[in-house]
């Protein structure tokens, strides 16, 4: 029984560290998303849907971070079952945040696709001049002059 308790505590510690890592990565991603939204806003795009989703994502991220903090405090107090329950709650909140993140990315994709489609042909990059198709010269039958001035066949 004592061994099982130690194993459970180790599993709880690993789960807690994983949640902390996910929260940290999502916070970094949140910064990147916020910067991208600001760029879209500066360019005059309608970002109302993205902003609403981003606000919901931020709220869920804050909630997950708070739950993880509570779980960590409970773990340090030796209240392992309560800490495990808080970690499970944080995990569920992170799953909801992941759904919001997918929605945000879907809106970003729509914005970038609509931006590409709105570019008129005159605004697009100029294409290279078309190369006229010519038949390749057959080197075996053509007479050429080499560097010495003599004809070669």
C-alpha atoms as an extended CHARMM CRD file, in Angstrom:
* protein
*
       153  EXT
         1         1  UNK       CA              0.0000000000        0.0000000000        0.0000000000  PROA      1               0.0000000000
         2         2  UNK       CA              2.8080000000        2.3820000000        0.8260000000  PROA      2               0.0000000000
         3         3  UNK       CA              4.3940000000        1.6820000000       -2.5390000000  PROA      3               0.0000000000
         4         4  UNK       CA              1.1000000000        2.3620000000       -4.3140000000  PROA      4               0.0000000000
         5         5  UNK       CA              0.8110000000        5.7450000000       -2.5720000000  PROA      5               0.0000000000
         6         6  UNK       CA              4.3170000000        6.6530000000       -3.7130000000  PROA      6               0.0000000000
         7         7  UNK       CA              3.4790000000        5.6220000000       -7.2660000000  PROA      7               0.0000000000
         8         8  UNK       CA              0.2870000000        7.6810000000       -7.1980000000  PROA      8               0.0000000000
         9         9  UNK       CA              2.2070000000       10.7150000000       -5.9110000000  PROA      9               0.0000000000
        10        10  UNK       CA              4.7720000000       10.2930000000       -8.6640000000  PROA      10              0.0000000000
        11        11  UNK       CA              2.0190000000       10.0850000000      -11.2910000000  PROA      11              0.0000000000
        12        12  UNK       CA              0.4070000000       13.1880000000       -9.8250000000  PROA      12              0.0000000000
        13        13  UNK       CA              3.7030000000       15.0640000000       -9.9670000000  PROA      13              0.0000000000
        14        14  UNK       CA              4.2290000000       14.0660000000      -13.6040000000  PROA      14              0.0000000000
        15        15  UNK       CA              0.6860000000       15.0830000000      -14.5340000000  PROA      15              0.0000000000
        16        16  UNK       CA              1.1300000000       18.3900000000      -12.7450000000  PROA      16              0.0000000000
        17        17  UNK       CA              4.3680000000       19.0880000000      -14.6160000000  PROA      17              0.0000000000
        18        18  UNK       CA              2.7160000000       18.2690000000      -17.9310000000  PROA      18              0.0000000000
        19        19  UNK       CA             -0.1330000000       20.6630000000      -17.2010000000  PROA      19              0.0000000000
        20        20  UNK       CA              2.3710000000       23.3600000000      -16.2370000000  PROA      20              0.0000000000
        21        21  UNK       CA              4.2010000000       22.8190000000      -19.5290000000  PROA      21              0.0000000000
        22        22  UNK       CA              1.0140000000       23.0310000000      -21.5630000000  PROA      22              0.0000000000
        23        23  UNK       CA             -0.0530000000       26.2210000000      -19.7830000000  PROA      23              0.0000000000
        24        24  UNK       CA              3.3590000000       27.7690000000      -20.4510000000  PROA      24              0.0000000000
        25        25  UNK       CA              3.2160000000       26.8910000000      -24.1580000000  PROA      25              0.0000000000
        26        26  UNK       CA             -0.3170000000       28.2320000000      -24.4520000000  PROA      26              0.0000000000
        27        27  UNK       CA              0.6960000000       31.4950000000      -22.8040000000  PROA      27              0.0000000000
        28        28  UNK       CA              3.4650000000       31.8880000000      -25.3810000000  PROA      28              0.0000000000
        29        29  UNK       CA              1.0100000000       31.0660000000      -28.1670000000  PROA      29              0.0000000000
        30        30  UNK       CA             -1.4510000000       33.5680000000      -26.7220000000  PROA      30              0.0000000000
        31        31  UNK       CA              1.1810000000       36.2910000000      -27.0650000000  PROA      31              0.0000000000
        32        32  UNK       CA              1.7470000000       35.3590000000      -30.6920000000  PROA      32              0.0000000000
        33        33  UNK       CA             -1.9890000000       35.3030000000      -31.3890000000  PROA      33              0.0000000000
        34        34  UNK       CA             -2.4690000000       38.6950000000      -29.7700000000  PROA      34              0.0000000000
        35        35  UNK       CA              0.2840000000       40.1490000000      -31.9550000000  PROA      35              0.0000000000
        36        36  UNK       CA             -1.2770000000       38.6240000000      -35.0860000000  PROA      36              0.0000000000
        37        37  UNK       CA             -4.6950000000       40.0230000000      -34.1760000000  PROA      37              0.0000000000
        38        38  UNK       CA             -3.1380000000       43.4630000000      -33.7120000000  PROA      38              0.0000000000
        39        39  UNK       CA             -1.5960000000       43.2490000000      -37.1930000000  PROA      39              0.0000000000
        40        40  UNK       CA             -4.9370000000       42.2660000000      -38.7220000000  PROA      40              0.0000000000
        41        41  UNK       CA             -6.6100000000       45.1230000000      -36.8840000000  PROA      41              0.0000000000
        42        42  UNK       CA             -4.0140000000       47.5980000000      -38.1800000000  PROA      42              0.0000000000
        43        43  UNK       CA             -4.6340000000       46.4190000000      -41.7280000000  PROA      43              0.0000000000
        44        44  UNK       CA             -8.3530000000       47.1120000000      -41.3190000000  PROA      44              0.0000000000
        45        45  UNK       CA             -9.6430000000       43.5500000000      -41.1180000000  PROA      45              0.0000000000
        46        46  UNK       CA            -12.7900000000       42.6670000000      -39.1890000000  PROA      46              0.0000000000
        47        47  UNK       CA            -11.4530000000       40.7880000000      -36.1950000000  PROA      47              0.0000000000
        48        48  UNK       CA            -14.5590000000       40.8260000000      -34.0040000000  PROA      48              0.0000000000
        49        49  UNK       CA            -15.0250000000       37.0470000000      -34.1990000000  PROA      49              0.0000000000
        50        50  UNK       CA            -11.3660000000       36.3380000000      -33.5200000000  PROA      50              0.0000000000
        51        51  UNK       CA            -11.2810000000       38.8280000000      -30.6550000000  PROA      51              0.0000000000
        52        52  UNK       CA            -14.2590000000       37.1620000000      -28.9900000000  PROA      52              0.0000000000
        53        53  UNK       CA            -12.6870000000       33.7310000000      -29.3520000000  PROA      53              0.0000000000
        54        54  UNK       CA             -9.3370000000       35.0490000000      -28.1100000000  PROA      54              0.0000000000
        55        55  UNK       CA            -11.0110000000       36.5530000000      -25.0320000000  PROA      55              0.0000000000
        56        56  UNK       CA            -12.6660000000       33.2050000000      -24.2930000000  PROA      56              0.0000000000
        57        57  UNK       CA             -9.3280000000       31.4530000000      -24.8030000000  PROA      57              0.0000000000
        58        58  UNK       CA             -7.6070000000       33.8770000000      -22.3900000000  PROA      58              0.0000000000
        59        59  UNK       CA            -10.2980000000       33.2990000000      -19.7820000000  PROA      59              0.0000000000
        60        60  UNK       CA             -9.9370000000       29.5220000000      -20.0390000000  PROA      60              0.0000000000
        61        61  UNK       CA             -6.1650000000       29.7740000000      -19.9050000000  PROA      61              0.0000000000
        62        62  UNK       CA             -6.3250000000       31.8910000000      -16.7540000000  PROA      62              0.0000000000
        63        63  UNK       CA             -8.7760000000       29.4450000000      -15.2120000000  PROA      63              0.0000000000
        64        64  UNK       CA             -6.5190000000       26.4690000000      -16.0040000000  PROA      64              0.0000000000
        65        65  UNK       CA             -3.5180000000       28.2910000000      -14.5720000000  PROA      65              0.0000000000
        66        66  UNK       CA             -5.4280000000       29.0530000000      -11.3540000000  PROA      66              0.0000000000
        67        67  UNK       CA             -6.6170000000       25.4520000000      -11.0240000000  PROA      67              0.0000000000
        68        68  UNK       CA             -3.0960000000       24.1980000000      -11.5420000000  PROA      68              0.0000000000
        69        69  UNK       CA             -1.8300000000       26.5930000000       -8.8690000000  PROA      69              0.0000000000
        70        70  UNK       CA             -4.4450000000       25.2710000000       -6.4480000000  PROA      70              0.0000000000
        71        71  UNK       CA             -3.4940000000       21.6870000000       -7.2970000000  PROA      71              0.0000000000
        72        72  UNK       CA              0.1610000000       22.4500000000       -6.7040000000  PROA      72              0.0000000000
        73        73  UNK       CA             -0.6010000000       24.0170000000       -3.3080000000  PROA      73              0.0000000000
        74        74  UNK       CA             -2.7460000000       21.0250000000       -2.3180000000  PROA      74              0.0000000000
        75        75  UNK       CA              0.0110000000       18.6380000000       -3.3840000000  PROA      75              0.0000000000
        76        76  UNK       CA              2.5460000000       20.4890000000       -1.2300000000  PROA      76              0.0000000000
        77        77  UNK       CA              0.1300000000       20.2680000000        1.7170000000  PROA      77              0.0000000000
        78        78  UNK       CA             -0.0550000000       16.5060000000        1.2620000000  PROA      78              0.0000000000
        79        79  UNK       CA             -3.6700000000       16.5220000000        0.0710000000  PROA      79              0.0000000000
        80        80  UNK       CA             -3.0080000000       14.3180000000       -2.9150000000  PROA      80              0.0000000000
        81        81  UNK       CA             -6.5630000000       13.2270000000       -3.8080000000  PROA      81              0.0000000000
        82        82  UNK       CA             -7.7390000000       16.8560000000       -3.8220000000  PROA      82              0.0000000000
        83        83  UNK       CA             -4.7060000000       17.8720000000       -5.8800000000  PROA      83              0.0000000000
        84        84  UNK       CA             -5.4750000000       15.1320000000       -8.3990000000  PROA      84              0.0000000000
        85        85  UNK       CA             -9.0630000000       16.3680000000       -8.6730000000  PROA      85              0.0000000000
        86        86  UNK       CA             -7.8600000000       19.9310000000       -9.3250000000  PROA      86              0.0000000000
        87        87  UNK       CA             -5.4500000000       18.6500000000      -11.9690000000  PROA      87              0.0000000000
        88        88  UNK       CA             -8.3240000000       16.8250000000      -13.6760000000  PROA      88              0.0000000000
        89        89  UNK       CA            -10.3630000000       20.0330000000      -13.6470000000  PROA      89              0.0000000000
        90        90  UNK       CA             -7.4140000000       21.9550000000      -15.1060000000  PROA      90              0.0000000000
        91        91  UNK       CA             -7.0720000000       19.3010000000      -17.8030000000  PROA      91              0.0000000000
        92        92  UNK       CA            -10.7420000000       19.6460000000      -18.7600000000  PROA      92              0.0000000000
        93        93  UNK       CA            -10.3990000000       23.4250000000      -18.9420000000  PROA      93              0.0000000000
        94        94  UNK       CA             -7.3220000000       23.0250000000      -21.1510000000  PROA      94              0.0000000000
        95        95  UNK       CA             -9.3300000000       20.7810000000      -23.4590000000  PROA      95              0.0000000000
        96        96  UNK       CA            -11.9540000000       23.5340000000      -23.7690000000  PROA      96              0.0000000000
        97        97  UNK       CA             -9.1710000000       26.0420000000      -24.4280000000  PROA      97              0.0000000000
        98        98  UNK       CA             -7.9070000000       23.7660000000      -27.1980000000  PROA      98              0.0000000000
        99        99  UNK       CA            -11.3410000000       23.8660000000      -28.8480000000  PROA      99              0.0000000000
       100       100  UNK       CA            -11.2990000000       27.6790000000      -28.6730000000  PROA      100             0.0000000000
       101       101  UNK       CA             -7.8120000000       27.6750000000      -30.1420000000  PROA      101             0.0000000000
       102       102  UNK       CA             -9.0120000000       25.5780000000      -33.0820000000  PROA      102             0.0000000000
       103       103  UNK       CA            -11.8060000000       28.0960000000      -33.6810000000  PROA      103             0.0000000000
       104       104  UNK       CA             -9.3250000000       30.9720000000      -33.5670000000  PROA      104             0.0000000000
       105       105  UNK       CA             -7.0510000000       29.2520000000      -36.0700000000  PROA      105             0.0000000000
       106       106  UNK       CA            -10.0310000000       28.5660000000      -38.3280000000  PROA      106             0.0000000000
       107       107  UNK       CA            -10.8760000000       32.2980000000      -38.3310000000  PROA      107             0.0000000000
       108       108  UNK       CA             -7.2580000000       33.1880000000      -39.0530000000  PROA      108             0.0000000000
       109       109  UNK       CA             -7.2920000000       30.7990000000      -41.9790000000  PROA      109             0.0000000000
       110       110  UNK       CA            -10.4790000000       32.3530000000      -43.3300000000  PROA      110             0.0000000000
       111       111  UNK       CA             -9.0070000000       35.8530000000      -43.0130000000  PROA      111             0.0000000000
       112       112  UNK       CA             -5.8120000000       34.9390000000      -44.8080000000  PROA      112             0.0000000000
       113       113  UNK       CA             -7.6670000000       33.0650000000      -47.5580000000  PROA      113             0.0000000000
       114       114  UNK       CA            -10.0500000000       35.9600000000      -48.1280000000  PROA      114             0.0000000000
       115       115  UNK       CA             -7.0640000000       38.3110000000      -48.2060000000  PROA      115             0.0000000000
       116       116  UNK       CA             -5.4080000000       36.2160000000      -50.9140000000  PROA      116             0.0000000000
       117       117  UNK       CA             -8.5800000000       36.0430000000      -52.9910000000  PROA      117             0.0000000000
       118       118  UNK       CA             -9.1380000000       39.8030000000      -52.8660000000  PROA      118             0.0000000000
       119       119  UNK       CA             -5.7970000000       40.5340000000      -54.4970000000  PROA      119             0.0000000000
       120       120  UNK       CA             -6.4640000000       41.6160000000      -58.0660000000  PROA      120             0.0000000000
       121       121  UNK       CA             -4.2610000000       40.3480000000      -60.8930000000  PROA      121             0.0000000000
       122       122  UNK       CA             -2.7050000000       43.7910000000      -61.3430000000  PROA      122             0.0000000000
       123       123  UNK       CA             -1.6580000000       43.8310000000      -57.6760000000  PROA      123             0.0000000000
       124       124  UNK       CA             -0.2330000000       40.3450000000      -57.7970000000  PROA      124             0.0000000000
       125       125  UNK       CA              3.4550000000       39.7530000000      -58.3020000000  PROA      125             0.0000000000
       126       126  UNK       CA              4.3670000000       40.2020000000      -61.9370000000  PROA      126             0.0000000000
       127       127  UNK       CA              4.8480000000       36.8670000000      -63.5670000000  PROA      127             0.0000000000
       128       128  UNK       CA              8.0040000000       36.1130000000      -65.4380000000  PROA      128             0.0000000000
       129       129  UNK       CA              7.8660000000       36.8050000000      -69.1560000000  PROA      129             0.0000000000
       130       130  UNK       CA              6.5500000000       33.7730000000      -70.9580000000  PROA      130             0.0000000000
       131       131  UNK       CA              9.2770000000       31.7380000000      -72.5400000000  PROA      131             0.0000000000
       132       132  UNK       CA              8.6020000000       30.8570000000      -76.1480000000  PROA      132             0.0000000000
       133       133  UNK       CA              8.7280000000       27.1860000000      -76.7790000000  PROA      133             0.0000000000
       134       134  UNK       CA             11.4880000000       26.2420000000      -79.1570000000  PROA      134             0.0000000000
       135       135  UNK       CA             12.5770000000       22.8590000000      -80.2460000000  PROA      135             0.0000000000
       136       136  UNK       CA             15.8810000000       21.8680000000      -78.6920000000  PROA      136             0.0000000000
       137       137  UNK       CA             18.7560000000       21.8670000000      -81.1420000000  PROA      137             0.0000000000
       138       138  UNK       CA             19.8920000000       18.4160000000      -82.0610000000  PROA      138             0.0000000000
       139       139  UNK       CA             23.6320000000       18.5290000000      -81.3960000000  PROA      139             0.0000000000
       140       140  UNK       CA             24.4040000000       15.4200000000      -83.4110000000  PROA      140             0.0000000000
       141       141  UNK       CA             23.2920000000       16.8390000000      -86.7480000000  PROA      141             0.0000000000
       142       142  UNK       CA             24.0930000000       20.5380000000      -86.3130000000  PROA      142             0.0000000000
       143       143  UNK       CA             27.3610000000       21.9780000000      -87.4670000000  PROA      143             0.0000000000
       144       144  UNK       CA             28.9070000000       24.1400000000      -84.7670000000  PROA      144             0.0000000000
       145       145  UNK       CA             32.0600000000       26.1580000000      -84.5740000000  PROA      145             0.0000000000
       146       146  UNK       CA             34.3780000000       25.3730000000      -81.6920000000  PROA      146             0.0000000000
       147       147  UNK       CA             36.6070000000       27.8800000000      -79.9100000000  PROA      147             0.0000000000
       148       148  UNK       CA             39.4980000000       27.3540000000      -82.3780000000  PROA      148             0.0000000000
       149       149  UNK       CA             37.3610000000       28.4220000000      -85.3020000000  PROA      149             0.0000000000
       150       150  UNK       CA             37.1560000000       25.0250000000      -86.8700000000  PROA      150             0.0000000000
       151       151  UNK       CA             33.9470000000       23.2810000000      -87.6900000000  PROA      151             0.0000000000
       152       152  UNK       CA             32.9970000000       20.2260000000      -85.6910000000  PROA      152             0.0000000000
       153       153  UNK       CA             30.4140000000       17.6420000000      -86.4160000000  PROA      153             0.0000000000
